[in-house]
Coordinates of N, CA and C in Angstrom, one line a residue:
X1 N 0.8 -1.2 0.0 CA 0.0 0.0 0.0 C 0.9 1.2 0.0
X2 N 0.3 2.4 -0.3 CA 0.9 3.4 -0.5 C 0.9 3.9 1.0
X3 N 2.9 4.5 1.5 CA 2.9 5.1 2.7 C 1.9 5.7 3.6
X4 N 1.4 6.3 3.1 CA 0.2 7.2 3.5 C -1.4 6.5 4.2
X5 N -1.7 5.3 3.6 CA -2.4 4.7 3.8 C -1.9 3.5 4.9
X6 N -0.5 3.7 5.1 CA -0.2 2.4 6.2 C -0.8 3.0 7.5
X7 N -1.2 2.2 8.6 CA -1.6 2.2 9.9 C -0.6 2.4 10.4
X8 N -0.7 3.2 11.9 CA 0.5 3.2 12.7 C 1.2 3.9 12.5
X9 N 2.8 3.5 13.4 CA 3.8 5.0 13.2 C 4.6 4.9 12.0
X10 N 5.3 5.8 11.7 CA 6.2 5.9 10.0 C 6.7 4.7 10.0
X11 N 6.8 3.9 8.9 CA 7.9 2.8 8.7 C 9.5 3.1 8.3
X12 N 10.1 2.6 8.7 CA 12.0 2.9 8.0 C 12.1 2.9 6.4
X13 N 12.9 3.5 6.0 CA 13.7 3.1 5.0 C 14.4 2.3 4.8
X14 N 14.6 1.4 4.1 CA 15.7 0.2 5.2 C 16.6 0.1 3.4
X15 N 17.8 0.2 4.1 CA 19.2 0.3 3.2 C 19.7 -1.1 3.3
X16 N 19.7 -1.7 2.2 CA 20.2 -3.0 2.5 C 21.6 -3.4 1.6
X17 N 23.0 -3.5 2.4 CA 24.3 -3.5 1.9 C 23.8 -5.0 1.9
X18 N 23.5 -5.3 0.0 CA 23.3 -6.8 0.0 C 24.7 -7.4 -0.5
X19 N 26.0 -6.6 -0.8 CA 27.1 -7.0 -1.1 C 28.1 -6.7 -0.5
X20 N 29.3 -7.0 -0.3 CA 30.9 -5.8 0.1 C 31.5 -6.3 -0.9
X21 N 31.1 -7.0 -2.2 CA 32.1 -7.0 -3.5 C 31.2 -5.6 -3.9
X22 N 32.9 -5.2 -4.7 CA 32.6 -3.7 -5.7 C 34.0 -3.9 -6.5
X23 N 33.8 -3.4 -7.5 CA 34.6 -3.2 -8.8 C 35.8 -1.7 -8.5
X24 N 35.6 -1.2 -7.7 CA 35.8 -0.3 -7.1 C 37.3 -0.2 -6.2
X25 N 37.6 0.6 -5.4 CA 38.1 1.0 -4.3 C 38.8 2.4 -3.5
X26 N 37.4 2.6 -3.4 CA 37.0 3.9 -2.7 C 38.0 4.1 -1.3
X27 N 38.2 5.3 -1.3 CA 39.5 5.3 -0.2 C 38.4 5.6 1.3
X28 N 37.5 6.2 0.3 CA 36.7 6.2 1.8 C 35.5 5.5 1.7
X29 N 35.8 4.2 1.7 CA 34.5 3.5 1.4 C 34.4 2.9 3.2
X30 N 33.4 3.0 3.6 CA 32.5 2.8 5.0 C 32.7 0.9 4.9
X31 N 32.4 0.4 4.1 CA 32.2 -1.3 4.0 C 33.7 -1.8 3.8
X32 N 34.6 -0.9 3.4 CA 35.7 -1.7 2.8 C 35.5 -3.2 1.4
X33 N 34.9 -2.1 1.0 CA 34.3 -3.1 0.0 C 35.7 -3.5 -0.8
X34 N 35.4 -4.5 -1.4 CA 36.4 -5.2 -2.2 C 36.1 -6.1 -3.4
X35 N 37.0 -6.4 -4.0 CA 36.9 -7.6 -5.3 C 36.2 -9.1 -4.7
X36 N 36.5 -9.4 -3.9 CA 35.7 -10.4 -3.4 C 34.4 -10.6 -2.7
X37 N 33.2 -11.3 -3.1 CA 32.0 -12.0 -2.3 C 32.2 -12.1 -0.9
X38 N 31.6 -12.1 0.0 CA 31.6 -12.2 1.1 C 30.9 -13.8 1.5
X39 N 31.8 -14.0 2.1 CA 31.3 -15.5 2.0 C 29.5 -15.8 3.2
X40 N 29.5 -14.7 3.9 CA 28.3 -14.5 4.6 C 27.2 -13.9 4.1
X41 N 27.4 -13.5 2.8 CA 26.2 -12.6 1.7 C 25.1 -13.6 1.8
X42 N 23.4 -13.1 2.1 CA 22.8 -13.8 1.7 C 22.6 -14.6 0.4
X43 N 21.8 -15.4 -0.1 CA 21.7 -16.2 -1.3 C 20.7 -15.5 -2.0
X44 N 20.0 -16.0 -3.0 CA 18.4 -15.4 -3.4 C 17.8 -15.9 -3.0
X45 N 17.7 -17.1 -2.4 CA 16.5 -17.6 -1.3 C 16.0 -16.4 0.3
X46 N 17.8 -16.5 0.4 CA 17.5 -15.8 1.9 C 17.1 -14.5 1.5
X47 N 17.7 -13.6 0.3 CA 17.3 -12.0 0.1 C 15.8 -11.9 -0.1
X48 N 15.2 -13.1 -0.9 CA 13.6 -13.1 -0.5 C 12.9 -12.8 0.2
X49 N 13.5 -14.2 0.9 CA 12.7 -14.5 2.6 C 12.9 -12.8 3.5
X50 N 13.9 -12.6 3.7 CA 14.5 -10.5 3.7 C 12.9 -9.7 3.1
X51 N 13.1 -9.7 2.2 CA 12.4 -8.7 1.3 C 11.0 -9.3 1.7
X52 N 10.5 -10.2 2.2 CA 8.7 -11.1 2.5 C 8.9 -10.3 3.8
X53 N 9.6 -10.0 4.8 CA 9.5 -9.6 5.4 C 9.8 -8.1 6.2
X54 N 10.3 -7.8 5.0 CA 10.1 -6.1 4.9 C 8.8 -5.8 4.6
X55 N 8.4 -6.5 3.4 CA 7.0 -6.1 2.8 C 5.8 -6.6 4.4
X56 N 5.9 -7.5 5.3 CA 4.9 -7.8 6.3 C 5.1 -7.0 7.1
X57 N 6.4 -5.9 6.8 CA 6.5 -4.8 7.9 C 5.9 -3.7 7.7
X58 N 5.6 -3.3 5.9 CA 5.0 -2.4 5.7 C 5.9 -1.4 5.1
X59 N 7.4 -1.7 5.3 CA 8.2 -0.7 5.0 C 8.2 -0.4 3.5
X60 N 8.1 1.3 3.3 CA 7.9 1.8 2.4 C 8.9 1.4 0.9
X61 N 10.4 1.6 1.7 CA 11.1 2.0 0.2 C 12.6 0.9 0.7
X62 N 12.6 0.0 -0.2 CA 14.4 -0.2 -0.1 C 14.9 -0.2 -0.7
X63 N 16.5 0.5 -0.2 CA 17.4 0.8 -1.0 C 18.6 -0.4 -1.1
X64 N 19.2 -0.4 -2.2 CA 19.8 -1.6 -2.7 C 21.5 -1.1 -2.4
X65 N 22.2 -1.3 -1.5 CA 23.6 -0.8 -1.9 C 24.8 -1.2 -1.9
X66 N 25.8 -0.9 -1.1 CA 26.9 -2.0 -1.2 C 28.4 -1.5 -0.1
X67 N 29.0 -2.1 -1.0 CA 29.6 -2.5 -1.8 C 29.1 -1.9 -3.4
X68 N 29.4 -2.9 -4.2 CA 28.4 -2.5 -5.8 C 27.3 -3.5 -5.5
X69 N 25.7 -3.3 -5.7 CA 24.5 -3.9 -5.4 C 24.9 -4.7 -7.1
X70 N 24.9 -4.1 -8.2 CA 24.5 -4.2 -9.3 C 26.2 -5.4 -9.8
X71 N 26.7 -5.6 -9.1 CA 27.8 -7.2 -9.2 C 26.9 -8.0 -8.5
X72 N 25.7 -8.1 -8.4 CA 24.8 -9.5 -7.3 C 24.8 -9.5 -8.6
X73 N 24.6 -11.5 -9.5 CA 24.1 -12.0 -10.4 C 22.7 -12.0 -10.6
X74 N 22.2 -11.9 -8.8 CA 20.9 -11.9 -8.9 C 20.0 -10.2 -8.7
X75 N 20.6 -9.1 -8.7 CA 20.3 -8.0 -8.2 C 18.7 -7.8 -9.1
X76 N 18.9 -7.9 -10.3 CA 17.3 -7.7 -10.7 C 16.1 -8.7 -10.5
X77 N 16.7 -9.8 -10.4 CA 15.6 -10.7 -9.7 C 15.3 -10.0 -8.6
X78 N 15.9 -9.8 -7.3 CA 15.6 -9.3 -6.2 C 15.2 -8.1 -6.2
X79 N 15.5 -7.4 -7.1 CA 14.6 -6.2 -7.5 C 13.2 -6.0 -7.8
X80 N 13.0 -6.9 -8.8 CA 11.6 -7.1 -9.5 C 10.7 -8.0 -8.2
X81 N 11.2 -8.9 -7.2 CA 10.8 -9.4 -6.3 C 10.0 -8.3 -5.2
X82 N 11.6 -7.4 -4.8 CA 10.6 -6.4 -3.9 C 9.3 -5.5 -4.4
X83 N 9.6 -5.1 -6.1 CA 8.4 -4.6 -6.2 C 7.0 -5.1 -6.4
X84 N 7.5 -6.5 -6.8 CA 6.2 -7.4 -6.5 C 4.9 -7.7 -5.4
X85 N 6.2 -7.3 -4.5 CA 6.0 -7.6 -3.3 C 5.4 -6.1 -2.4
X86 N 5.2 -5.1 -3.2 CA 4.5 -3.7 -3.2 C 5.7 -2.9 -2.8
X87 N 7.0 -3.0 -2.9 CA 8.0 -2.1 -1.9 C 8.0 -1.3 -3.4
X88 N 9.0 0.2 -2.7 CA 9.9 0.8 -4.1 C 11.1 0.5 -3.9
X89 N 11.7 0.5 -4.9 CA 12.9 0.2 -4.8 C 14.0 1.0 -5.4
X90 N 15.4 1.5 -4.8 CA 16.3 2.3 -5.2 C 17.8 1.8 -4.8
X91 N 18.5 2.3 -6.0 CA 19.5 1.6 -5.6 C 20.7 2.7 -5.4
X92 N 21.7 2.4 -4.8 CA 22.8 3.4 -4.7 C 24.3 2.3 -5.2
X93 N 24.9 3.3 -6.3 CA 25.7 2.4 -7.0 C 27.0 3.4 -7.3
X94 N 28.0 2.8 -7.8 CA 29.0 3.7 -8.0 C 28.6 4.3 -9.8
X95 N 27.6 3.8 -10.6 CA 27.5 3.8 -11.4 C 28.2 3.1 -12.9
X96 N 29.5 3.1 -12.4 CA 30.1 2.6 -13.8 C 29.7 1.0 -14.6
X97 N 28.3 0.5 -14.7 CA 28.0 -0.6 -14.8 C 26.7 -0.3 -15.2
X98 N 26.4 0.6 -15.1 CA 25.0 1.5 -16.0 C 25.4 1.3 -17.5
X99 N 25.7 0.4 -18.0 CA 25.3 0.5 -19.8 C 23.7 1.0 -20.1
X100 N 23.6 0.8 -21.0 CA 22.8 1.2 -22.2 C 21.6 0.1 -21.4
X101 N 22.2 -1.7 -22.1 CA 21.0 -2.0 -21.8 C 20.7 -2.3 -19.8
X102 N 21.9 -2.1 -19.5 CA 21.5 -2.5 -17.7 C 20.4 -1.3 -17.4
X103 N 20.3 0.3 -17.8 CA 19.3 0.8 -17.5 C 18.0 1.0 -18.1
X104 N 18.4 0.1 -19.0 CA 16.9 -0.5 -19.6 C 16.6 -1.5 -18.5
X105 N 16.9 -2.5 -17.6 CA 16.4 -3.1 -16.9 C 16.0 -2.3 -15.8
X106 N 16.9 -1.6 -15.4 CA 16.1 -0.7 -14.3 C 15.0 -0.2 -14.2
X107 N 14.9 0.5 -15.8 CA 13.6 0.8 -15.9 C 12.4 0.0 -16.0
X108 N 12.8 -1.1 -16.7 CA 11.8 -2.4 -16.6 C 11.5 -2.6 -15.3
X109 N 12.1 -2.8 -14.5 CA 12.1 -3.1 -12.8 C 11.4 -2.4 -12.3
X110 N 11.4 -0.9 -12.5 CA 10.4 0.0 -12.1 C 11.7 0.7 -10.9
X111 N 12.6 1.0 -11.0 CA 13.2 1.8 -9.8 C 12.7 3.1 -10.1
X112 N 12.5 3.5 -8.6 CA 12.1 5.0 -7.9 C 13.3 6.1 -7.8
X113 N 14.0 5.4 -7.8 CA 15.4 6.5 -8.4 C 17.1 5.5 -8.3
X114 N 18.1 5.7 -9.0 CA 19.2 5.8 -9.3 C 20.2 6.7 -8.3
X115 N 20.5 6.5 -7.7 CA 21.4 7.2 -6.9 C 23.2 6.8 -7.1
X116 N 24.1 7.5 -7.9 CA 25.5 7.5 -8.7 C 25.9 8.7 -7.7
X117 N 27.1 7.4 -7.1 CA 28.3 8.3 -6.4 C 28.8 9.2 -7.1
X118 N 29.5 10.4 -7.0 CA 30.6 11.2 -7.5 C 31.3 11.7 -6.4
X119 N 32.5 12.1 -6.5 CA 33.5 12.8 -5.2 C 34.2 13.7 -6.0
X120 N 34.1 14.2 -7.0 CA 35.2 14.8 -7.9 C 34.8 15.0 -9.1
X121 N 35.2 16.1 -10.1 CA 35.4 15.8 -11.7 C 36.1 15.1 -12.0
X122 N 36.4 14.4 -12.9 CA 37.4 14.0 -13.8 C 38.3 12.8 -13.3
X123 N 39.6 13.6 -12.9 CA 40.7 12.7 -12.6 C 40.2 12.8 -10.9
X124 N 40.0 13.6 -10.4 CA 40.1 13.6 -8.6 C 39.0 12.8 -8.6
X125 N 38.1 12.6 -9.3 CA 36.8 11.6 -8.9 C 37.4 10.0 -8.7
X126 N 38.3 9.8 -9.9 CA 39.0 8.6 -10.3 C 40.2 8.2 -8.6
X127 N 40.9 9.2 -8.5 CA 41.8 9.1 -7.4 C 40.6 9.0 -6.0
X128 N 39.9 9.3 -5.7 CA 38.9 8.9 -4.5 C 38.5 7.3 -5.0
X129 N 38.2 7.2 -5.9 CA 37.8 5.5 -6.0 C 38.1 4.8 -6.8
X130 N 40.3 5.0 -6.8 CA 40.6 4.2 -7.1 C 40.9 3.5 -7.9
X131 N 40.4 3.9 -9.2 CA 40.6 3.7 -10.6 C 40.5 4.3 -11.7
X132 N 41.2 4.3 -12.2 CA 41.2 5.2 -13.6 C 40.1 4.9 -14.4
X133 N 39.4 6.1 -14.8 CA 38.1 5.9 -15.9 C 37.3 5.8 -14.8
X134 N 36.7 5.9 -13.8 CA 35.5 5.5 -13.1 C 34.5 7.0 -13.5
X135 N 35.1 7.9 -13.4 CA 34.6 9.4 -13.9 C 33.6 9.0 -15.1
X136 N 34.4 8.4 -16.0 CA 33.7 8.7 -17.4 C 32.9 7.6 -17.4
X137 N 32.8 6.2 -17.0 CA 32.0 4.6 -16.8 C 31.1 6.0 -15.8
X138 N 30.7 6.8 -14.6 CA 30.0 6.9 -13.9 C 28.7 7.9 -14.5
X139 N 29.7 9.1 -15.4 CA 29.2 9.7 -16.4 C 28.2 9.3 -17.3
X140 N 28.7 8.2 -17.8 CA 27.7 7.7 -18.6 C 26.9 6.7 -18.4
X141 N 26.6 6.3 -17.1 CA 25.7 5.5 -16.6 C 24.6 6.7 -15.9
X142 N 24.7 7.7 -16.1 CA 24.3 8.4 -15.7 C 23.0 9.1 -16.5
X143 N 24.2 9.4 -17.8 CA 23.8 9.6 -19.0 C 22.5 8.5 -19.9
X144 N 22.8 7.4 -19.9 CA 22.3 6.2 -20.2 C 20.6 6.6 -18.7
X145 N 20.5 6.5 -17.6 CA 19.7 6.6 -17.2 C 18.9 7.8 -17.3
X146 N 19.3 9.0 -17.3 CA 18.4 10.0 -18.0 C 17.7 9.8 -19.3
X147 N 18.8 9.5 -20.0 CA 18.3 9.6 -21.1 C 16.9 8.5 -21.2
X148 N 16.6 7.7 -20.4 CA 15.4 6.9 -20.1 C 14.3 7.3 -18.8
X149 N 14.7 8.5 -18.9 CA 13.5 9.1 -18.2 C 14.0 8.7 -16.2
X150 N 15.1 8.3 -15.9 CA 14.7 7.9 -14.6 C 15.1 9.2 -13.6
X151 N 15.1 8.9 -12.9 CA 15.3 9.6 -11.5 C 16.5 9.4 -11.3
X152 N 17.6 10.2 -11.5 CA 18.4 10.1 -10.9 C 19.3 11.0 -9.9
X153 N 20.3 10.6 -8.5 CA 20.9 11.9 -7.9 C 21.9 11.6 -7.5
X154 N 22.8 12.4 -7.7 CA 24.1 12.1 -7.3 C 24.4 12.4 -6.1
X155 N 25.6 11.0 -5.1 CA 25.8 11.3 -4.2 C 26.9 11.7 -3.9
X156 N 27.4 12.6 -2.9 CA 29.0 12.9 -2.8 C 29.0 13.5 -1.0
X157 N 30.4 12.7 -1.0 CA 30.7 12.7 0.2 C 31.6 13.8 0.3
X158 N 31.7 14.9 1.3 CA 32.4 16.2 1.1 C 33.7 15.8 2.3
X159 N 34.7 15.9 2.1 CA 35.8 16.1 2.4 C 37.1 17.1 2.6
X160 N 37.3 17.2 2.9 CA 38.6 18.5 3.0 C 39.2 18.3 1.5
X161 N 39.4 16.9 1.0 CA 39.9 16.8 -0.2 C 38.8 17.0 -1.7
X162 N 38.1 17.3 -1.2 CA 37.0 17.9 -2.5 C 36.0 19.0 -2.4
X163 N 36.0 19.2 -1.3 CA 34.4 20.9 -1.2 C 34.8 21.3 -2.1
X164 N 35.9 21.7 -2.3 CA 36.2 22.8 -3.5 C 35.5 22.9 -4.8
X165 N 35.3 21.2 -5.1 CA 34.7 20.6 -6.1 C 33.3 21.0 -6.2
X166 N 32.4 21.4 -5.0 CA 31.2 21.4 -5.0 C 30.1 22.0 -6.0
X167 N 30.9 23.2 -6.4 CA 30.5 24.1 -7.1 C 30.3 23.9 -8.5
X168 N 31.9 23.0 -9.4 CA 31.7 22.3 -11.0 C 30.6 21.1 -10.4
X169 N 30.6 20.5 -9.5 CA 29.5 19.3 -9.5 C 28.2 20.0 -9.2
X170 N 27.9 20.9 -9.1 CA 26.2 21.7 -8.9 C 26.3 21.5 -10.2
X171 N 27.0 22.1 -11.1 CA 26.9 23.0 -12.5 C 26.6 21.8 -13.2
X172 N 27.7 20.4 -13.1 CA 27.3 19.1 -13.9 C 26.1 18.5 -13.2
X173 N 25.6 18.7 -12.6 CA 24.3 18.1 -12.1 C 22.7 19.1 -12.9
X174 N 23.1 20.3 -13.2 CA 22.2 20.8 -13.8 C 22.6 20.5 -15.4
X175 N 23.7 20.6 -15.7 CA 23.9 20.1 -17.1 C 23.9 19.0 -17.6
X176 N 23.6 18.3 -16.8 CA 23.1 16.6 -17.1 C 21.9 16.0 -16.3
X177 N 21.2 17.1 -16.5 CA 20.0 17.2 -16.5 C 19.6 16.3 -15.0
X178 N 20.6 16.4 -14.2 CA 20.0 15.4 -12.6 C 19.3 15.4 -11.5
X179 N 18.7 15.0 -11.3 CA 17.1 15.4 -10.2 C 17.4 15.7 -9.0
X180 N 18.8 15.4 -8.2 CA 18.6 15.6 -7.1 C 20.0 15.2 -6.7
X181 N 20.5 16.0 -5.5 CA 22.2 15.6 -4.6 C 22.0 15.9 -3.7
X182 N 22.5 14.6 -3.2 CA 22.6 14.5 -1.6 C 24.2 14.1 -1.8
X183 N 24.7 15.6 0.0 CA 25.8 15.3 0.7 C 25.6 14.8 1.4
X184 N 27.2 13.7 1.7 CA 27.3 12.9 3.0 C 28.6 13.4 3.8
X185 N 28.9 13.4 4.9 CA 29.5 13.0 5.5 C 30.1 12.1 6.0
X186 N 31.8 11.8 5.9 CA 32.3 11.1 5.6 C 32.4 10.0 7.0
X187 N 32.1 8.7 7.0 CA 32.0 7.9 8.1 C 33.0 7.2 8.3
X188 N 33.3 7.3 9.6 CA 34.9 6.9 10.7 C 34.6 5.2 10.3
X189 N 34.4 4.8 9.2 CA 34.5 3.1 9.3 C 34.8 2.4 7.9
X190 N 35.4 1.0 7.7 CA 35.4 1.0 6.7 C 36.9 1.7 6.8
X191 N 37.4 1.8 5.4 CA 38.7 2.6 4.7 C 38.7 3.9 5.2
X192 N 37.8 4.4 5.6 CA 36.9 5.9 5.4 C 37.4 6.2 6.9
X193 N 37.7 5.3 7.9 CA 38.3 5.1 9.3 C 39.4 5.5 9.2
X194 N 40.7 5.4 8.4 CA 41.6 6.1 8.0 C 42.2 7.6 7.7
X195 N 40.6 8.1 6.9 CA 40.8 9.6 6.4 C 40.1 10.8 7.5
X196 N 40.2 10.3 9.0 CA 39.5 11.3 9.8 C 40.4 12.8 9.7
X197 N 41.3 12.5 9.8 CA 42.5 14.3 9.4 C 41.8 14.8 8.0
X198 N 41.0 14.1 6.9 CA 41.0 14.6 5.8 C 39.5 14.9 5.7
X199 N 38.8 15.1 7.3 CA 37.2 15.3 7.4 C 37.6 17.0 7.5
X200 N 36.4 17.6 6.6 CA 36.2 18.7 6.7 C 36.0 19.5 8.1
X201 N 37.0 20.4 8.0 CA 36.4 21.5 9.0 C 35.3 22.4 9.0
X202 N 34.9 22.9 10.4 CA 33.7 23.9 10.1 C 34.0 24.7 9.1
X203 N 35.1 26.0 9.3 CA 35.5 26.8 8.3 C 34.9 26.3 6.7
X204 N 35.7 25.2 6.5 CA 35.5 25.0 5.1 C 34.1 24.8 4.9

């Protein structure tokens, strides 16, 4: 049922880190996400049985994230599951895995929005997570989902090593036509436990 019509007090949002493999490596990544599966990751049986009972809780919206959500083999099954299952569903991804036809499935799936990390333009985007080209793979998964009508908003974590940035990332967020950015602050866990000297000051 639609939020509004649930009985009772607000239900959660419930964020579900269904992986800590990512293609990735974010210097400040919270999961310490890595090239490898977690040998404790649920299965598709158990992310179900998960998702049956979010939906008996009533909870409105889940979000899919990670590590990378969209390295599960099974991430669109479990996608198309929750909304079967009446949830919305949204995912938060580094982006570079957004082809052409993967957000055609999204859209087929029915996600409520697309949420693509950024920390940077260009090359300082690439040096935050670790690989070269992740800028232009995140760009164009970006690109690829607008251009199919979705919802999408970039996320970025603000740092001593990027505010500066804030200002070209407004300007690419209206020039690529993007719905919405949310800042984070940067979390003491994970890799991201390491860069506490490089957490922004008030001043900045």
């Amino acid at each position: 049922r639609p939020p509004q019509e649930i009985e009772g007090p607000p239900r959660p949002v419930v964020v579900w880190n269904c992986t800590r493999q990512c293609n990735l490596a974010c210097v400040h990544c919270y999961a310490s996400a890595g090239n490898r599966k977690s040998p404790d990751e649920m299965n598709t049986e158990s992310g179900k049985a998960f998702i049956r009972d979010l939906a008996d809780f009533s909870v409105p919206v889940l979000l899919f994230s990670g590590g990378e959500p969209m390295l599960r083999k099974d991430f669109f099954e479990l996608a198309d599951y929750a909304c079967r299952q009446g949830l919305r569903v949204a995912v938060s991804t580094n982006g570079t895995l957004i082809t052409r036809e993967a957000a055609g499935k999204l859209k087929d799936v029915g996600f409520a929005e697309i949420g693509i990390s950024l920390d940077a333009i260009g090359p300082g985007n690439d040096r935050f997570r670790g690989h070269e080209g992740a800028y232009r793979a995140a760009l164009e998964g970006i690109r690829n989902c607008v251009a199919l009508g979705l919802r999408v908003s970039l996320r970025l974590t603000v740092t001593r090593l990027n505010y500066q940035e804030i200002a070209p990332i407004l300007r690419l967020t209206e020039e690529e036509h993007i719905d919405r950015i949310c800042f984070y602050h940067l979390a003491y866990s994970g890799r991201g436990g390491s860069l506490q000297k490089e957490d922004i000051s008030h001043a900045q």
